[in-house]
Amino acid sequence: MDLSPELIRSLPKTDLHCHLDGSLRLETLWELAQEGGVDLGVSSREELRERLRPPAGADLAAYIRVFDSTLAVLQDESSLRRCAYELCEDAAAENVRYIEIRYSPLLHTRNGTGMPEIIDAVLEGVAKAQRDFGIAGGVILCGIRTIEPMKSLELAELAVSYKNRGVVGFDLAGEEKDYPAKRHIEAFYKILNNNINVTVHAGEGFGAESIHQAIHYCGAHRIGHGTRLWEDPDLLEYVNDHRIALEMCLSSNLHTGSISSLSDHPFRAYFDRELRVTINTDNRLVSSTSVSDELWLACRAFDLSVYDLRKILINGFKSAFSTHAKKKEMLRRAITEMDDLFEAHFPNYQRFRTFL
């Protein structure tokens, strides 16, 4: 049964790993720079697009430097509100039913805007998009590995104060090598003791030890990327046994040098071992992608069947940082819709029940 980009785009989907500052529209980035008098060092949209392409042979540090351009315009409430809204609109247009948008308020304070105001602006943009497009979701606040741990604690306290107000989780992002997650353990102690969901970038720019710290020091319920989990077979079994979801982002793994080619990516091996793998965008603008693009890439690279794709989509809904009741309802609707679509496209398609 052959899948197609058009069918994939029509299927209900999630995006659990999506950075606000990496997912602006190119046109919006250009407009905000012109309106705000921000010099991006280019004279046209075409040049801007080229500047945002990760350099060939880049590593994670080089990939992160590309964000200097996007962060330059995301320094006021209006821009943050607009970009959060547009991101949800773009996701809804490809039938993403649930999205989690992550960012670090610390990176948006250059003009003196307070972090509560920054958080409020993003939440307002997301809430308006939910009303306008029917997409569900929430916000994940990010600590930064390369910034002093006390700042992560400050962000953790903010996450606690915004619990049940749109913030659904806490993350630690940034360069992994030489910046261990365990330095930020106090922030995660605050988060976990207030019953807040945890995801941590790990196993992307460093080895399985980084994933070990994310789980056993920071209490991660999901792992951002986890590309190098295979290096520790015992930890891999632990992740599998505890259903710790992996937020996989294929295109950005290529762009950060985490893998040299898709044929080297462990996604298929993880999937065959029945790890809870999910497919996400990471950075829609910087990696020139969408959830539909990433799923189509996975289908071709790993020879996924319609039943494989169904399972991956279900993994996304199961892994959402939402309440059990809401996940059950989202999953029930998503399964019905995807099975209807698969039956319409494939006469021999067989439905089967899936439990949460």
Tab-separated table of C-alpha atoms in Angstrom:
chain	number	residue	atom	x	y	z
A	1	MET	CA	0.000	0.000	0.000
A	2	ASP	CA	1.722	3.138	-1.232
A	3	LEU	CA	1.570	6.308	0.844
A	4	SER	CA	1.660	9.797	-0.647
A	5	PRO	CA	2.529	13.311	0.566
A	6	GLU	CA	-1.082	14.363	0.018
A	7	LEU	CA	-2.454	11.594	2.215
A	8	ILE	CA	0.111	12.295	4.937
A	9	ARG	CA	-0.816	15.968	4.945
A	10	SER	CA	-4.492	15.099	5.459
A	11	LEU	CA	-3.862	12.797	8.436
A	12	PRO	CA	-4.303	14.028	12.046
A	13	LYS	CA	-0.871	14.694	13.555
A	14	THR	CA	1.047	16.108	16.503
A	15	ASP	CA	4.192	18.231	16.775
A	16	LEU	CA	5.738	17.763	20.208
A	17	HIS	CA	9.171	19.286	19.529
A	18	CYS	CA	8.910	22.667	17.846
A	19	HIS	CA	10.970	25.751	18.687
A	20	LEU	CA	9.243	29.106	18.353
A	21	ASP	CA	12.455	30.944	17.446
A	22	GLY	CA	13.226	28.406	14.714
A	23	SER	CA	9.752	28.307	13.191
A	24	LEU	CA	8.897	31.810	12.006
A	25	ARG	CA	7.613	32.398	8.514
A	26	LEU	CA	10.391	33.776	6.304
A	27	GLU	CA	8.126	36.621	5.205
A	28	THR	CA	7.339	37.498	8.820
A	29	LEU	CA	11.009	37.515	9.782
A	30	TRP	CA	11.733	39.883	6.904
A	31	GLU	CA	8.773	42.144	7.713
A	32	LEU	CA	9.577	42.367	11.424
A	33	ALA	CA	13.177	43.221	10.649
A	34	GLN	CA	12.121	45.982	8.248
A	35	GLU	CA	9.545	47.380	10.650
A	36	GLY	CA	11.892	47.272	13.631
A	37	GLY	CA	14.985	48.541	11.866
A	38	VAL	CA	16.833	45.293	12.596
A	39	ASP	CA	19.859	44.737	10.360
A	40	LEU	CA	19.953	41.080	9.388
A	41	GLY	CA	22.994	41.592	7.174
A	42	VAL	CA	21.126	40.792	3.956
A	43	SER	CA	19.383	42.876	1.329
A	44	SER	CA	16.617	40.520	0.170
A	45	ARG	CA	14.395	37.657	1.244
A	46	GLU	CA	16.391	35.331	-0.999
A	47	GLU	CA	19.635	36.245	0.748
A	48	LEU	CA	17.903	35.825	4.087
A	49	ARG	CA	16.764	32.326	3.136
A	50	GLU	CA	20.357	31.412	2.264
A	51	ARG	CA	21.688	32.871	5.496
A	52	LEU	CA	19.272	30.708	7.471
A	53	ARG	CA	20.414	27.484	5.839
A	54	PRO	CA	22.589	25.507	8.235
A	55	PRO	CA	26.130	25.415	6.847
A	56	ALA	CA	27.310	22.181	5.234
A	57	GLY	CA	29.028	19.969	7.757
A	58	ALA	CA	27.591	21.964	10.655
A	59	ASP	CA	27.500	20.738	14.219
A	60	LEU	CA	24.937	21.620	16.880
A	61	ALA	CA	26.785	24.784	17.904
A	62	ALA	CA	26.859	26.069	14.307
A	63	TYR	CA	23.190	25.201	13.847
A	64	ILE	CA	22.264	27.161	16.969
A	65	ARG	CA	24.130	30.251	15.724
A	66	VAL	CA	21.649	30.520	12.845
A	67	PHE	CA	19.080	31.590	15.436
A	68	ASP	CA	20.838	34.928	15.934
A	69	SER	CA	18.752	36.238	13.026
A	70	THR	CA	15.384	35.032	14.271
A	71	LEU	CA	15.973	36.063	17.871
A	72	ALA	CA	16.883	39.561	16.691
A	73	VAL	CA	13.237	40.266	15.815
A	74	LEU	CA	11.573	38.354	18.651
A	75	GLN	CA	12.224	40.919	21.342
A	76	ASP	CA	8.800	42.453	21.934
A	77	GLU	CA	5.375	41.216	22.904
A	78	SER	CA	3.746	41.994	19.560
A	79	SER	CA	6.273	39.963	17.563
A	80	LEU	CA	6.094	37.024	19.957
A	81	ARG	CA	2.302	37.045	19.914
A	82	ARG	CA	2.215	37.195	16.116
A	83	CYS	CA	4.773	34.441	15.555
A	84	ALA	CA	3.138	32.080	18.057
A	85	TYR	CA	-0.202	32.610	16.320
A	86	GLU	CA	1.234	32.076	12.839
A	87	LEU	CA	3.076	28.945	13.913
A	88	CYS	CA	-0.169	27.411	15.153
A	89	GLU	CA	-1.916	28.524	11.958
A	90	ASP	CA	0.730	26.837	9.800
A	91	ALA	CA	0.504	23.660	11.868
A	92	ALA	CA	-3.294	23.596	11.679
A	93	ALA	CA	-3.104	23.996	7.880
A	94	GLU	CA	-1.420	20.562	7.651
A	95	ASN	CA	-3.889	19.022	10.110
A	96	VAL	CA	-1.673	19.073	13.177
A	97	ARG	CA	-4.247	18.636	15.926
A	98	TYR	CA	-1.932	19.146	18.878
A	99	ILE	CA	1.272	21.195	19.112
A	100	GLU	CA	3.713	22.019	21.895
A	101	ILE	CA	5.735	25.173	21.279
A	102	ARG	CA	8.965	25.554	23.209
A	103	TYR	CA	11.212	28.541	23.760
A	104	SER	CA	13.286	30.199	26.464
A	105	PRO	CA	11.942	33.555	27.698
A	106	LEU	CA	15.529	34.400	28.701
A	107	LEU	CA	16.418	34.866	25.043
A	108	HIS	CA	13.723	37.474	24.422
A	109	THR	CA	14.577	40.089	27.070
A	110	ARG	CA	17.117	42.219	25.148
A	111	ASN	CA	14.773	45.203	24.982
A	112	GLY	CA	13.853	44.998	28.637
A	113	THR	CA	10.609	43.056	28.331
A	114	GLY	CA	9.927	41.074	31.489
A	115	MET	CA	9.697	37.305	31.313
A	116	PRO	CA	6.073	37.176	32.535
A	117	GLU	CA	5.101	39.568	29.734
A	118	ILE	CA	6.999	37.409	27.231
A	119	ILE	CA	5.188	34.285	28.393
A	120	ASP	CA	1.821	36.056	28.350
A	121	ALA	CA	2.373	37.236	24.765
A	122	VAL	CA	3.151	33.742	23.481
A	123	LEU	CA	0.219	32.226	25.364
A	124	GLU	CA	-2.099	34.890	23.930
A	125	GLY	CA	-0.969	34.049	20.394
A	126	VAL	CA	-1.484	30.339	20.978
A	127	ALA	CA	-4.898	30.865	22.591
A	128	LYS	CA	-6.123	33.010	19.696
A	129	ALA	CA	-4.970	30.390	17.197
A	130	GLN	CA	-6.765	27.695	19.159
A	131	ARG	CA	-9.976	29.710	18.913
A	132	ASP	CA	-9.509	30.489	15.223
A	133	PHE	CA	-8.243	27.120	13.937
A	134	GLY	CA	-9.293	24.532	16.509
A	135	ILE	CA	-5.749	23.346	17.145
A	136	ALA	CA	-4.928	22.237	20.696
A	137	GLY	CA	-1.612	22.542	22.465
A	138	GLY	CA	0.547	24.287	24.994
A	139	VAL	CA	3.894	25.887	25.724
A	140	ILE	CA	7.124	24.392	27.063
A	141	LEU	CA	9.588	26.730	28.772
A	142	CYS	CA	13.277	26.008	28.187
A	143	GLY	CA	16.258	26.380	30.436
A	144	ILE	CA	19.551	26.777	28.571
A	145	ARG	CA	22.531	24.516	29.254
A	146	THR	CA	25.092	27.251	28.562
A	147	ILE	CA	23.492	29.777	30.937
A	148	GLU	CA	24.037	29.652	34.687
A	149	PRO	CA	21.800	27.148	36.497
A	150	MET	CA	20.169	29.819	38.679
A	151	LYS	CA	18.529	31.200	35.537
A	152	SER	CA	17.059	27.769	34.889
A	153	LEU	CA	15.688	27.782	38.420
A	154	GLU	CA	14.103	31.178	37.786
A	155	LEU	CA	12.472	29.773	34.651
A	156	ALA	CA	11.320	26.713	36.572
A	157	GLU	CA	9.608	28.961	39.095
A	158	LEU	CA	7.869	30.746	36.242
A	159	ALA	CA	6.751	27.414	34.795
A	160	VAL	CA	5.240	26.542	38.158
A	161	SER	CA	3.390	29.854	38.289
A	162	TYR	CA	1.980	29.250	34.788
A	163	LYS	CA	0.922	25.674	35.434
A	164	ASN	CA	-2.651	25.117	34.200
A	165	ARG	CA	-2.445	28.471	32.391
A	166	GLY	CA	-0.972	27.183	29.131
A	167	VAL	CA	2.530	26.059	30.154
A	168	VAL	CA	2.560	22.261	29.924
A	169	GLY	CA	6.208	21.394	30.462
A	170	PHE	CA	9.838	22.312	31.096
A	171	ASP	CA	12.884	21.615	28.935
A	172	LEU	CA	16.642	22.078	28.886
A	173	ALA	CA	18.057	23.056	25.492
A	174	GLY	CA	21.341	24.247	24.034
A	175	GLU	CA	24.776	22.751	23.463
A	176	GLU	CA	25.239	19.414	25.210
A	177	LYS	CA	29.002	18.881	25.085
A	178	ASP	CA	30.670	20.335	28.195
A	179	TYR	CA	27.296	21.525	29.553
A	180	PRO	CA	25.803	18.601	31.509
A	181	ALA	CA	22.159	18.621	32.467
A	182	LYS	CA	22.923	17.708	36.082
A	183	ARG	CA	24.200	21.265	36.667
A	184	HIS	CA	20.540	22.337	36.440
A	185	ILE	CA	19.224	19.744	38.872
A	186	GLU	CA	17.770	22.345	41.251
A	187	ALA	CA	15.475	23.642	38.518
A	188	PHE	CA	14.217	20.150	37.786
A	189	TYR	CA	13.730	19.443	41.481
A	190	LYS	CA	11.385	22.447	41.541
A	191	ILE	CA	9.588	21.255	38.401
A	192	LEU	CA	9.129	17.640	39.467
A	193	ASN	CA	7.972	18.552	42.942
A	194	ASN	CA	5.224	20.622	41.375
A	195	ASN	CA	4.071	17.784	39.111
A	196	ILE	CA	5.088	19.432	35.848
A	197	ASN	CA	6.047	17.490	32.722
A	198	VAL	CA	9.727	17.273	31.750
A	199	THR	CA	11.454	16.880	28.419
A	200	VAL	CA	15.196	17.354	27.941
A	201	HIS	CA	17.310	17.760	24.804
A	202	ALA	CA	19.756	14.866	25.039
A	203	GLY	CA	21.654	12.434	22.862
A	204	GLU	CA	21.806	14.903	19.982
A	205	GLY	CA	25.146	16.670	20.427
A	206	PHE	CA	26.567	14.216	22.972
A	207	GLY	CA	26.325	10.513	23.786
A	208	ALA	CA	24.030	8.288	25.786
A	209	GLU	CA	25.431	9.641	29.062
A	210	SER	CA	23.551	12.851	28.296
A	211	ILE	CA	20.311	10.874	28.058
A	212	HIS	CA	21.145	9.090	31.305
A	213	GLN	CA	21.459	12.448	33.090
A	214	ALA	CA	18.250	13.735	31.521
A	215	ILE	CA	16.326	10.776	32.914
A	216	HIS	CA	18.015	10.059	36.228
A	217	TYR	CA	18.994	13.574	37.322
A	218	CYS	CA	16.246	15.610	35.659
A	219	GLY	CA	13.371	13.128	35.652
A	220	ALA	CA	12.639	13.436	31.937
A	221	HIS	CA	9.318	11.996	30.783
A	222	ARG	CA	10.371	12.497	27.144
A	223	ILE	CA	13.732	12.935	25.432
A	224	GLY	CA	14.361	15.569	22.797
A	225	HIS	CA	16.068	13.686	19.940
A	226	GLY	CA	17.756	10.756	21.729
A	227	THR	CA	19.650	9.957	18.541
A	228	ARG	CA	22.543	8.329	20.392
A	229	LEU	CA	20.512	6.234	22.813
A	230	TRP	CA	21.661	3.083	20.989
A	231	GLU	CA	25.145	3.580	22.503
A	232	ASP	CA	23.841	2.299	25.862
A	233	PRO	CA	21.740	-0.865	25.311
A	234	ASP	CA	20.794	-1.133	28.985
A	235	LEU	CA	19.543	2.454	29.069
A	236	LEU	CA	17.687	1.832	25.818
A	237	GLU	CA	15.806	-1.009	27.472
A	238	TYR	CA	15.002	1.240	30.448
A	239	VAL	CA	13.644	3.941	28.135
A	240	ASN	CA	11.548	1.344	26.349
A	241	ASP	CA	10.256	-0.307	29.512
A	242	HIS	CA	9.205	3.049	30.971
A	243	ARG	CA	7.685	4.279	27.696
A	244	ILE	CA	9.825	7.414	27.678
A	245	ALA	CA	8.986	8.947	24.320
A	246	LEU	CA	11.682	10.054	21.884
A	247	GLU	CA	10.993	13.328	20.079
A	248	MET	CA	12.725	12.579	16.783
A	249	CYS	CA	13.469	15.316	14.241
A	250	LEU	CA	15.079	13.844	11.143
A	251	SER	CA	15.955	16.913	9.085
A	252	SER	CA	17.500	18.830	11.950
A	253	ASN	CA	19.527	15.746	12.954
A	254	LEU	CA	21.110	15.950	9.511
A	255	HIS	CA	21.636	19.699	9.816
A	256	THR	CA	23.283	19.485	13.244
A	257	GLY	CA	25.592	16.661	12.207
A	258	SER	CA	24.009	14.236	14.671
A	259	ILE	CA	23.880	11.816	11.746
A	260	SER	CA	25.796	11.873	8.473
A	261	SER	CA	22.887	10.493	6.431
A	262	LEU	CA	19.378	9.172	6.979
A	263	SER	CA	20.674	5.666	6.407
A	264	ASP	CA	22.680	6.123	9.626
A	265	HIS	CA	19.685	7.279	11.640
A	266	PRO	CA	18.558	4.839	14.360
A	267	PHE	CA	14.865	5.657	13.887
A	268	ARG	CA	13.990	2.386	12.172
A	269	ALA	CA	15.922	0.346	14.729
A	270	TYR	CA	14.165	2.157	17.570
A	271	PHE	CA	10.790	1.657	15.930
A	272	ASP	CA	11.434	-2.055	15.392
A	273	ARG	CA	12.376	-2.378	19.077
A	274	GLU	CA	9.002	-0.755	19.845
A	275	LEU	CA	10.395	2.352	21.496
A	276	ARG	CA	7.850	5.140	21.588
A	277	VAL	CA	9.228	7.201	18.707
A	278	THR	CA	7.488	10.345	17.512
A	279	ILE	CA	8.148	12.545	14.467
A	280	ASN	CA	8.472	16.317	14.908
A	281	THR	CA	9.779	19.404	13.130
A	282	ASP	CA	12.240	20.959	15.611
A	283	ASN	CA	12.610	24.133	13.508
A	284	ARG	CA	10.219	24.649	10.632
A	285	LEU	CA	12.012	27.644	9.142
A	286	VAL	CA	15.641	26.767	9.789
A	287	SER	CA	15.229	23.184	8.582
A	288	SER	CA	12.668	24.092	5.871
A	289	THR	CA	10.202	21.473	6.983
A	290	SER	CA	6.767	20.596	8.339
A	291	VAL	CA	5.396	17.568	10.160
A	292	SER	CA	4.049	16.259	6.864
A	293	ASP	CA	7.483	16.663	5.259
A	294	GLU	CA	9.170	14.837	8.147
A	295	LEU	CA	6.684	11.962	8.008
A	296	TRP	CA	7.072	11.645	4.241
A	297	LEU	CA	10.844	11.662	4.698
A	298	ALA	CA	10.547	8.890	7.270
A	299	CYS	CA	8.244	6.822	5.071
A	300	ARG	CA	10.741	6.897	2.202
A	301	ALA	CA	13.917	6.540	4.245
A	302	PHE	CA	12.709	3.713	6.470
A	303	ASP	CA	10.234	1.970	4.172
A	304	LEU	CA	7.298	2.522	6.511
A	305	SER	CA	4.012	0.789	5.852
A	306	VAL	CA	0.613	2.377	6.412
A	307	TYR	CA	0.410	0.455	9.691
A	308	ASP	CA	3.852	1.717	10.739
A	309	LEU	CA	2.780	5.282	10.010
A	310	ARG	CA	-0.431	4.786	11.988
A	311	LYS	CA	1.554	3.609	15.000
A	312	ILE	CA	3.931	6.583	14.830
A	313	LEU	CA	1.026	9.027	14.651
A	314	ILE	CA	-0.620	7.327	17.630
A	315	ASN	CA	2.667	7.581	19.557
A	316	GLY	CA	2.501	11.347	19.142
A	317	PHE	CA	-0.953	11.636	20.670
A	318	LYS	CA	-0.063	9.210	23.474
A	319	SER	CA	3.043	11.238	24.355
A	320	ALA	CA	1.400	14.668	24.541
A	321	PHE	CA	1.848	16.671	27.735
A	322	SER	CA	-1.891	16.783	28.244
A	323	THR	CA	-4.284	15.213	30.726
A	324	HIS	CA	-5.125	11.539	30.394
A	325	ALA	CA	-8.763	12.357	29.651
A	326	LYS	CA	-7.884	14.835	26.887
A	327	LYS	CA	-5.367	12.440	25.348
A	328	LYS	CA	-7.955	9.673	25.248
A	329	GLU	CA	-10.422	11.928	23.477
A	330	MET	CA	-7.821	13.262	21.002
A	331	LEU	CA	-6.584	9.754	20.294
A	332	ARG	CA	-10.067	8.343	19.810
A	333	ARG	CA	-10.927	10.993	17.244
A	334	ALA	CA	-7.543	10.767	15.519
A	335	ILE	CA	-7.737	6.974	15.148
A	336	THR	CA	-11.242	7.142	13.706
A	337	GLU	CA	-10.218	9.822	11.220
A	338	MET	CA	-6.977	8.162	10.118
A	339	ASP	CA	-8.667	4.765	9.743
A	340	ASP	CA	-11.399	6.351	7.604
A	341	LEU	CA	-8.757	7.966	5.400
A	342	PHE	CA	-6.716	4.780	5.110
A	343	GLU	CA	-9.806	2.745	4.198
A	344	ALA	CA	-10.732	5.293	1.534
A	345	HIS	CA	-7.250	5.068	-0.031
A	346	PHE	CA	-6.517	1.373	0.506
A	347	PRO	CA	-9.379	-1.104	-0.093
A	348	ASN	CA	-7.499	-3.887	1.732
A	349	TYR	CA	-6.787	-1.817	4.825
A	350	GLN	CA	-7.679	-3.587	8.070
A	351	ARG	CA	-8.802	-1.634	11.133
A	352	PHE	CA	-7.800	-2.776	14.594
A	353	ARG	CA	-8.359	-1.371	18.055
A	354	THR	CA	-5.689	0.655	19.814
A	355	PHE	CA	-5.684	1.316	23.532
A	356	LEU	CA	-4.072	4.268	25.305
